[in-house]
Short mmCIF file of C-alpha atoms and ligand atoms in Angstrom, two decimals:
data_model
loop_
_atom_site.label_atom_id
_atom_site.label_comp_id
_atom_site.label_asym_id
_atom_site.label_seq_id
_atom_site.Cartn_x
_atom_site.Cartn_y
_atom_site.Cartn_z
CA MET W 14 46.34 -133.90 -4.15
CA LYS W 15 45.10 -130.33 -4.41
CA GLN W 16 42.07 -129.63 -2.26
CA LYS W 17 38.76 -129.01 -3.94
CA THR W 18 37.08 -125.64 -3.54
CA ILE W 19 33.45 -124.72 -2.94
CA SER W 20 32.44 -121.26 -4.12
CA PHE W 21 29.60 -119.51 -2.34
CA VAL W 22 27.59 -117.12 -4.49
CA LEU W 23 25.97 -114.60 -2.17
CA PRO W 24 23.68 -111.86 -3.54
CA VAL W 25 23.29 -108.94 -1.16
CA TYR W 26 20.89 -106.01 -1.37
CA ASN W 27 20.41 -103.73 1.63
CA GLU W 28 21.19 -106.31 4.32
CA ARG W 29 23.07 -103.98 6.70
CA GLU W 30 21.53 -105.36 9.86
CA GLY W 31 21.92 -109.00 9.05
CA ILE W 32 25.05 -109.35 6.97
CA GLN W 33 27.52 -109.66 9.84
CA SER W 34 25.60 -112.46 11.53
CA PHE W 35 25.26 -114.11 8.15
CA TRP W 36 29.02 -113.92 7.68
CA LYS W 37 29.56 -115.42 11.12
CA GLU W 38 27.32 -118.35 10.30
CA ILE W 39 28.68 -118.98 6.84
CA SER W 40 32.28 -118.89 8.07
CA LYS W 41 31.32 -121.64 10.50
CA THR W 42 30.14 -123.63 7.51
CA GLY W 43 33.46 -122.84 5.85
CA ARG W 44 35.29 -124.28 8.85
CA ALA W 45 33.16 -127.40 8.79
CA LEU W 46 34.02 -127.86 5.12
CA GLN W 47 37.69 -127.35 5.88
CA ALA W 48 37.51 -130.15 8.43
CA ASP W 49 36.25 -132.19 5.52
CA SER W 50 39.27 -131.04 3.44
CA LEU W 51 37.36 -128.62 1.24
CA GLU W 52 38.46 -125.03 0.63
CA SER W 53 35.89 -122.24 0.44
CA GLU W 54 35.63 -119.09 -1.63
CA PHE W 55 33.00 -116.46 -0.84
CA ILE W 56 31.70 -114.20 -3.58
CA PHE W 57 29.41 -111.45 -2.38
CA ILE W 58 27.58 -109.54 -5.06
CA ASN W 59 26.59 -106.14 -3.78
CA ASP W 60 23.53 -105.42 -5.87
CA GLY W 61 23.53 -101.63 -5.55
CA SER W 62 22.83 -101.51 -1.81
CA THR W 63 22.08 -98.01 -0.56
CA ASP W 64 22.21 -98.61 3.19
CA GLY W 65 25.92 -98.96 3.85
CA THR W 66 26.04 -102.73 3.35
CA LEU W 67 28.93 -102.30 0.92
CA ASP W 68 31.25 -100.90 3.60
CA LEU W 69 30.53 -103.87 5.82
CA LEU W 70 31.28 -106.23 2.95
CA LYS W 71 34.54 -104.43 2.21
CA ASP W 72 35.56 -104.89 5.85
CA ILE W 73 34.84 -108.59 5.60
CA ALA W 74 36.90 -108.84 2.40
CA GLN W 75 39.78 -107.05 4.09
CA GLU W 76 39.81 -109.52 6.96
CA ASP W 77 39.53 -112.69 4.95
CA PRO W 78 41.46 -113.43 1.75
CA ARG W 79 38.86 -115.97 0.63
CA VAL W 80 36.26 -113.22 0.23
CA ARG W 81 35.61 -111.26 -2.91
CA VAL W 82 33.05 -108.51 -3.24
CA ILE W 83 31.66 -107.69 -6.65
CA GLU W 84 30.16 -104.26 -6.68
CA PHE W 85 27.41 -103.62 -9.21
CA SER W 86 27.00 -100.13 -10.65
CA ARG W 87 23.35 -100.14 -9.54
CA ASN W 88 20.60 -102.50 -8.43
CA TYR W 89 20.08 -105.17 -11.09
CA GLY W 90 17.97 -107.64 -9.14
CA HIS W 91 18.48 -110.94 -7.40
CA GLN W 92 18.58 -113.15 -10.52
CA ILE W 93 21.23 -111.03 -12.25
CA ALA W 94 23.28 -110.89 -9.05
CA ILE W 95 23.33 -114.68 -8.93
CA SER W 96 24.31 -114.81 -12.61
CA ALA W 97 27.31 -112.56 -11.98
CA GLY W 98 28.35 -114.68 -9.03
CA ILE W 99 28.31 -117.79 -11.18
CA ASP W 100 30.38 -116.01 -13.83
CA PHE W 101 33.03 -115.20 -11.23
CA ALA W 102 33.07 -118.40 -9.18
CA SER W 103 36.13 -120.57 -9.69
CA GLY W 104 35.40 -123.52 -7.39
CA HIS W 105 34.81 -127.15 -8.24
CA ALA W 106 31.24 -126.64 -7.05
CA VAL W 107 29.15 -123.53 -6.47
CA ILE W 108 26.55 -122.98 -3.77
CA ILE W 109 24.00 -120.22 -4.34
CA MET W 110 22.23 -118.95 -1.25
CA ASP W 111 20.43 -115.89 0.15
CA THR W 112 22.25 -113.71 2.63
CA ASP W 113 19.37 -113.10 5.03
CA LEU W 114 19.80 -116.45 6.83
CA GLN W 115 16.54 -117.77 5.37
CA ASP W 116 18.61 -120.46 3.72
CA PRO W 117 20.25 -122.17 6.73
CA PRO W 118 24.03 -122.49 6.24
CA ALA W 119 23.99 -125.95 7.85
CA VAL W 120 22.08 -127.29 4.85
CA CYS W 121 25.14 -126.50 2.70
CA LEU W 122 26.88 -129.49 4.25
CA GLU W 123 24.07 -131.73 3.09
CA LEU W 124 24.28 -130.27 -0.41
CA VAL W 125 28.00 -130.96 -0.43
CA ARG W 126 27.42 -134.51 0.72
CA ALA W 127 24.96 -135.06 -2.14
CA TRP W 128 27.55 -133.64 -4.53
CA ARG W 129 30.21 -136.00 -3.24
CA GLU W 130 27.80 -138.85 -3.73
CA GLY W 131 27.53 -137.94 -7.39
CA ALA W 132 24.82 -135.28 -7.75
CA GLU W 133 25.67 -132.57 -10.27
CA VAL W 134 22.85 -130.29 -9.19
CA ALA W 135 21.71 -130.57 -5.56
CA PHE W 136 18.79 -128.27 -4.85
CA ALA W 137 17.22 -127.52 -1.49
CA LYS W 138 13.48 -128.01 -1.39
CA ARG W 139 11.41 -126.30 1.30
CA ARG W 140 9.63 -128.80 3.50
CA THR W 141 8.21 -125.90 5.48
CA ARG W 142 8.67 -122.16 5.30
CA LYS W 143 8.05 -119.37 7.73
CA ASP W 144 6.73 -116.60 5.51
CA SER W 145 3.53 -114.62 5.38
CA PHE W 146 0.29 -116.39 4.43
CA MET W 147 0.11 -114.42 1.17
CA LYS W 148 3.65 -115.34 0.20
CA LYS W 149 3.03 -119.03 0.85
CA LEU W 150 -0.28 -119.00 -1.02
CA THR W 151 1.04 -117.16 -4.08
CA ALA W 152 4.14 -119.36 -4.18
CA ARG W 153 1.97 -122.45 -4.07
CA ILE W 154 -0.23 -121.33 -6.94
CA PHE W 155 2.75 -120.10 -8.93
CA TYR W 156 4.77 -123.34 -8.83
CA ARG W 157 1.74 -125.49 -9.66
CA LEU W 158 0.75 -123.25 -12.60
CA LEU W 159 4.31 -123.03 -13.89
CA ASN W 160 4.71 -126.78 -13.88
CA ALA W 161 1.41 -127.31 -15.59
CA ILE W 162 2.41 -125.21 -18.59
CA SER W 163 6.19 -125.33 -18.85
CA ASP W 164 8.00 -127.82 -21.06
CA THR W 165 10.80 -128.19 -18.53
CA HIS W 166 9.98 -129.79 -15.21
CA ILE W 167 10.81 -127.12 -12.63
CA PRO W 168 10.68 -128.58 -9.11
CA ALA W 169 8.03 -126.96 -6.90
CA ASP W 170 8.90 -125.14 -3.66
CA VAL W 171 12.55 -124.85 -4.60
CA GLY W 172 14.27 -121.48 -4.53
CA ASP W 173 17.70 -120.60 -5.82
CA PHE W 174 19.39 -122.30 -2.85
CA ARG W 175 21.39 -125.07 -4.53
CA LEU W 176 24.77 -126.55 -5.29
CA LEU W 177 26.04 -126.80 -8.85
CA ASP W 178 28.92 -128.93 -10.00
CA ARG W 179 31.48 -127.20 -12.25
CA LYS W 180 29.92 -128.93 -15.26
CA ALA W 181 26.48 -127.53 -14.39
CA VAL W 182 28.00 -124.09 -13.77
CA GLU W 183 29.60 -124.05 -17.21
CA ALA W 184 26.28 -125.09 -18.73
CA MET W 185 24.39 -122.36 -16.91
CA LYS W 186 26.89 -119.74 -18.00
CA MET W 187 25.87 -120.38 -21.60
CA TYR W 188 22.34 -119.11 -20.92
CA ARG W 189 22.55 -115.36 -21.44
CA GLU W 190 18.88 -114.41 -21.71
CA LYS W 191 18.03 -111.01 -20.30
CA HIS W 192 14.86 -111.91 -18.39
CA ARG W 193 16.33 -114.56 -16.19
CA PHE W 194 14.70 -117.25 -14.09
CA MET W 195 17.71 -119.05 -12.70
CA ARG W 196 15.98 -121.99 -11.06
CA GLY W 197 14.31 -122.73 -14.38
CA ILE W 198 17.63 -122.59 -16.19
CA SER W 199 19.16 -124.86 -13.58
CA ALA W 200 16.43 -127.41 -14.31
CA HIS W 201 16.75 -126.93 -18.07
CA ILE W 202 20.43 -127.92 -18.20
CA GLY W 203 19.70 -131.50 -17.13
CA PHE W 204 22.52 -133.46 -15.39
CA ARG W 205 22.09 -135.64 -12.33
CA GLN W 206 19.78 -133.62 -10.08
CA LYS W 207 19.10 -134.38 -6.45
CA GLU W 208 16.64 -132.89 -4.01
CA ILE W 209 17.47 -132.16 -0.37
CA LEU W 210 14.63 -131.25 2.00
CA PHE W 211 14.99 -128.41 4.51
CA ASP W 212 12.94 -126.07 6.67
CA ARG W 213 13.20 -122.50 5.51
CA ASP W 214 13.75 -120.03 8.31
CA GLU W 215 12.17 -116.71 8.92
CA ARG W 216 13.84 -113.47 7.88
CA THR W 217 15.29 -112.17 11.14
CA THR W 218 16.41 -108.70 10.06
CA GLY W 219 15.48 -106.32 7.28
CA VAL W 220 12.56 -106.79 4.90
CA THR W 221 11.83 -108.93 1.88
CA HIS W 222 12.88 -107.37 -1.41
CA TYR W 223 10.14 -109.23 -3.23
CA PRO W 224 6.93 -107.27 -2.68
CA PHE W 225 3.86 -108.34 -4.65
CA LYS W 226 4.67 -106.27 -7.73
CA LYS W 227 8.13 -107.75 -8.05
CA MET W 228 6.82 -111.25 -7.50
CA LEU W 229 4.39 -110.71 -10.34
CA ARG W 230 7.23 -109.68 -12.63
CA PHE W 231 9.29 -112.61 -11.44
CA SER W 232 6.52 -115.08 -12.22
CA THR W 233 5.92 -113.54 -15.64
CA ASP W 234 9.62 -113.98 -16.40
CA ALA W 235 9.36 -117.59 -15.32
CA ILE W 236 6.27 -118.36 -17.35
CA MET W 237 7.22 -116.46 -20.49
CA GLY W 238 10.78 -117.75 -20.29
CA PHE W 239 9.78 -121.39 -20.04
CA SER W 240 6.47 -121.71 -21.84
CA SER W 241 4.73 -120.64 -25.01
CA VAL W 242 1.42 -121.99 -23.74
CA PRO W 243 -0.04 -118.48 -23.21
CA LEU W 244 0.51 -117.79 -26.92
CA ARG W 245 -1.09 -121.07 -27.90
CA LEU W 246 -4.04 -120.41 -25.60
CA ILE W 247 -4.81 -117.27 -27.60
CA SER W 248 -5.83 -119.20 -30.68
CA ARG W 249 -7.92 -121.59 -28.56
CA LEU W 250 -9.67 -118.58 -27.05
CA GLY W 251 -10.20 -117.14 -30.53
CA MET W 252 -11.78 -120.39 -31.66
CA LEU W 253 -14.06 -120.50 -28.65
CA VAL W 254 -15.28 -116.95 -29.20
CA SER W 255 -15.80 -117.61 -32.92
CA PHE W 256 -17.83 -120.68 -32.07
CA LEU W 257 -20.01 -118.69 -29.68
CA SER W 258 -20.61 -116.03 -32.28
CA ILE W 259 -21.63 -118.65 -34.86
CA LEU W 260 -24.25 -119.87 -32.40
CA GLY W 261 -25.44 -116.26 -32.11
CA ILE W 262 -25.64 -115.86 -35.88
CA ILE W 263 -27.64 -119.07 -36.26
CA TYR W 264 -30.02 -117.89 -33.55
CA VAL W 265 -30.61 -114.58 -35.30
CA PHE W 266 -31.26 -116.29 -38.64
CA VAL W 267 -33.64 -118.82 -37.18
CA VAL W 268 -35.68 -116.11 -35.46
CA LYS W 269 -35.75 -114.07 -38.70
CA LEU W 270 -37.00 -117.05 -40.70
CA LEU W 271 -39.57 -118.47 -38.31
CA GLN W 272 -40.86 -115.36 -36.61
CA PRO W 273 -40.07 -112.40 -38.90
CA GLN W 274 -42.45 -110.16 -36.94
CA GLN W 275 -40.28 -110.52 -33.82
CA VAL W 276 -37.23 -108.34 -33.72
CA VAL W 277 -34.22 -109.86 -31.91
CA THR W 278 -34.09 -107.67 -28.85
CA GLY W 279 -31.24 -106.37 -26.88
CA TRP W 280 -28.94 -103.44 -27.35
CA PRO W 281 -27.62 -104.25 -23.83
CA PHE W 282 -26.51 -107.56 -25.24
CA VAL W 283 -24.68 -105.78 -28.06
CA MET W 284 -22.89 -103.53 -25.56
CA VAL W 285 -21.88 -106.42 -23.36
CA ALA W 286 -20.62 -108.34 -26.39
CA ILE W 287 -18.53 -105.35 -27.50
CA PHE W 288 -16.95 -104.95 -24.07
CA PHE W 289 -16.40 -108.67 -23.81
CA ILE W 290 -14.55 -108.86 -27.10
CA GLY W 291 -12.68 -105.61 -26.31
CA GLY W 292 -11.48 -107.05 -23.01
CA ILE W 293 -10.34 -110.27 -24.61
CA GLN W 294 -8.50 -108.40 -27.36
CA LEU W 295 -6.62 -106.20 -24.91
CA THR W 296 -5.63 -109.15 -22.76
CA VAL W 297 -4.39 -111.03 -25.79
CA LEU W 298 -2.44 -107.99 -26.95
CA GLY W 299 -0.88 -107.84 -23.49
CA ILE W 300 0.27 -111.44 -23.71
CA ILE W 301 1.71 -110.98 -27.19
CA GLY W 302 3.25 -107.71 -25.97
CA GLY W 303 4.99 -109.55 -23.14
CA TYR W 304 6.69 -111.89 -25.57
CA ILE W 305 7.56 -109.03 -27.93
CA ALA W 306 9.14 -107.13 -25.03
CA ARG W 307 11.36 -110.15 -24.48
CA ILE W 308 12.35 -110.27 -28.14
CA TYR W 309 13.09 -106.55 -27.93
CA ALA W 310 15.30 -106.98 -24.86
CA GLU W 311 17.21 -109.79 -26.55
CA SER W 312 17.72 -107.83 -29.75
CA GLN W 313 19.05 -104.82 -27.85
CA ASP W 314 21.59 -107.21 -26.39
CA ARG W 315 22.65 -104.94 -23.57
CA PRO W 316 25.13 -106.23 -21.01
CA LEU W 317 23.52 -108.23 -18.20
CA TYR W 318 25.25 -106.17 -15.54
CA ILE W 319 27.96 -103.56 -15.07
CA ILE W 320 30.56 -103.96 -12.35
CA SER W 321 31.96 -100.83 -10.82
CA ALA W 322 34.61 -102.49 -8.65
CA VAL W 323 35.88 -105.79 -7.30
CA HIS W 324 37.15 -105.82 -3.72
CA GLY W 325 39.23 -108.53 -2.10
CA ALA W 326 42.57 -110.18 -2.44
CA ASP W 327 42.17 -112.20 -5.58
CA ARG W 328 41.18 -110.01 -8.51
CA SER W 329 42.00 -112.33 -11.39
N1 UDP L 530 18.60 -109.52 -3.38
C1 UDP L 530 19.44 -108.97 -4.34
N2 UDP L 530 18.95 -107.99 -5.17
C2 UDP L 530 17.65 -107.57 -5.12
C3 UDP L 530 16.80 -108.17 -4.18
C4 UDP L 530 17.29 -109.16 -3.32
O1 UDP L 530 20.62 -109.32 -4.43
O2 UDP L 530 17.29 -106.69 -5.91
C5 UDP L 530 19.12 -110.56 -2.46
C6 UDP L 530 18.81 -110.36 -0.99
O3 UDP L 530 19.82 -109.62 -0.34
C7 UDP L 530 18.72 -111.79 -0.47
C8 UDP L 530 18.21 -112.56 -1.66
O4 UDP L 530 18.49 -111.77 -2.81
O5 UDP L 530 19.99 -112.31 -0.11
C9 UDP L 530 16.74 -112.90 -1.59
O6 UDP L 530 15.98 -111.74 -1.39
P1 UDP L 530 14.81 -111.64 -0.33
O7 UDP L 530 15.24 -112.25 0.96
O8 UDP L 530 14.35 -110.23 -0.27
O9 UDP L 530 13.68 -112.51 -1.01
P2 UDP L 530 12.66 -113.53 -0.27
O10 UDP L 530 13.51 -114.44 0.58
O11 UDP L 530 11.75 -112.68 0.52
O12 UDP L 530 12.00 -114.22 -1.40
MG1 MG L 531 14.74 -113.84 2.06
#
């Protein structure tokens, strides 16, 4: 019988210092899989690195025929890099993982075991993580909020580190939205999902590519991609404000009727009310604008990514 293949989808952006030790570790995992009669295929997606990472990847591809390097024409972002990797992967199962050794390669073996036991999506959930306090706090709030308002149950404290069976891969490839939140999509497709717990390591070299601003964009993509609750909240907010203003109107009338000599005081109140409503209106416009921007991006229908070259033995 022909051996089954596991494809590793490995997004890389400016990981010059760490990529060789990553490769060393992941090839060990490859050997462990081989001992278990599984072939491996490694797909690196070079997401427009500017620090010489690409040359290191090309060297790796030259040495090992199981390695392919997909070179993007520029930096497209982590989620798009993963998407391209999935498009290219040919294995019976695909493992997506970061290339900074924060996702421990040893956990891959557990994902594979879950897959062999029948899981079609095996995702790695962080039991602990060694990141900054801010990162942990924001992640905590983000996952709780997302789950409270999204229609799809998206497991908390789970990154993109996961194994997908071929069936799940084909399903995910059908999602071509431009603002992508891959772990949400992977939950949305259904199938038999299984959770594997692990301890997320520290980044040993280089820096995170998700500073606060990018995390904010990432969470907006997640929320707007998987929930229309913000839009629905707008009308609730409108009703609340209308109700408050009716109370105000009644108050003014009652004072006019019962004590006509007393003028309802307060131009400061009028100013505050104007600013209050102005603020609400701008916020609401921003929310609607966010959804419109997504409609706009979809209607432009630009390609998700452009590949400038593919390196490695197998170019099919
Ligand atoms: N990455 C990428 N493109 C980007 C940013 C990051 O391909 O624009 C890769 C990066 O090389 C790493 C993974 O995505 O393998 C996760 O990024 P990072 O470690 O910076 O995120 P964090 O672990 O801090 O959330
Ligand atoms: Mg990382």
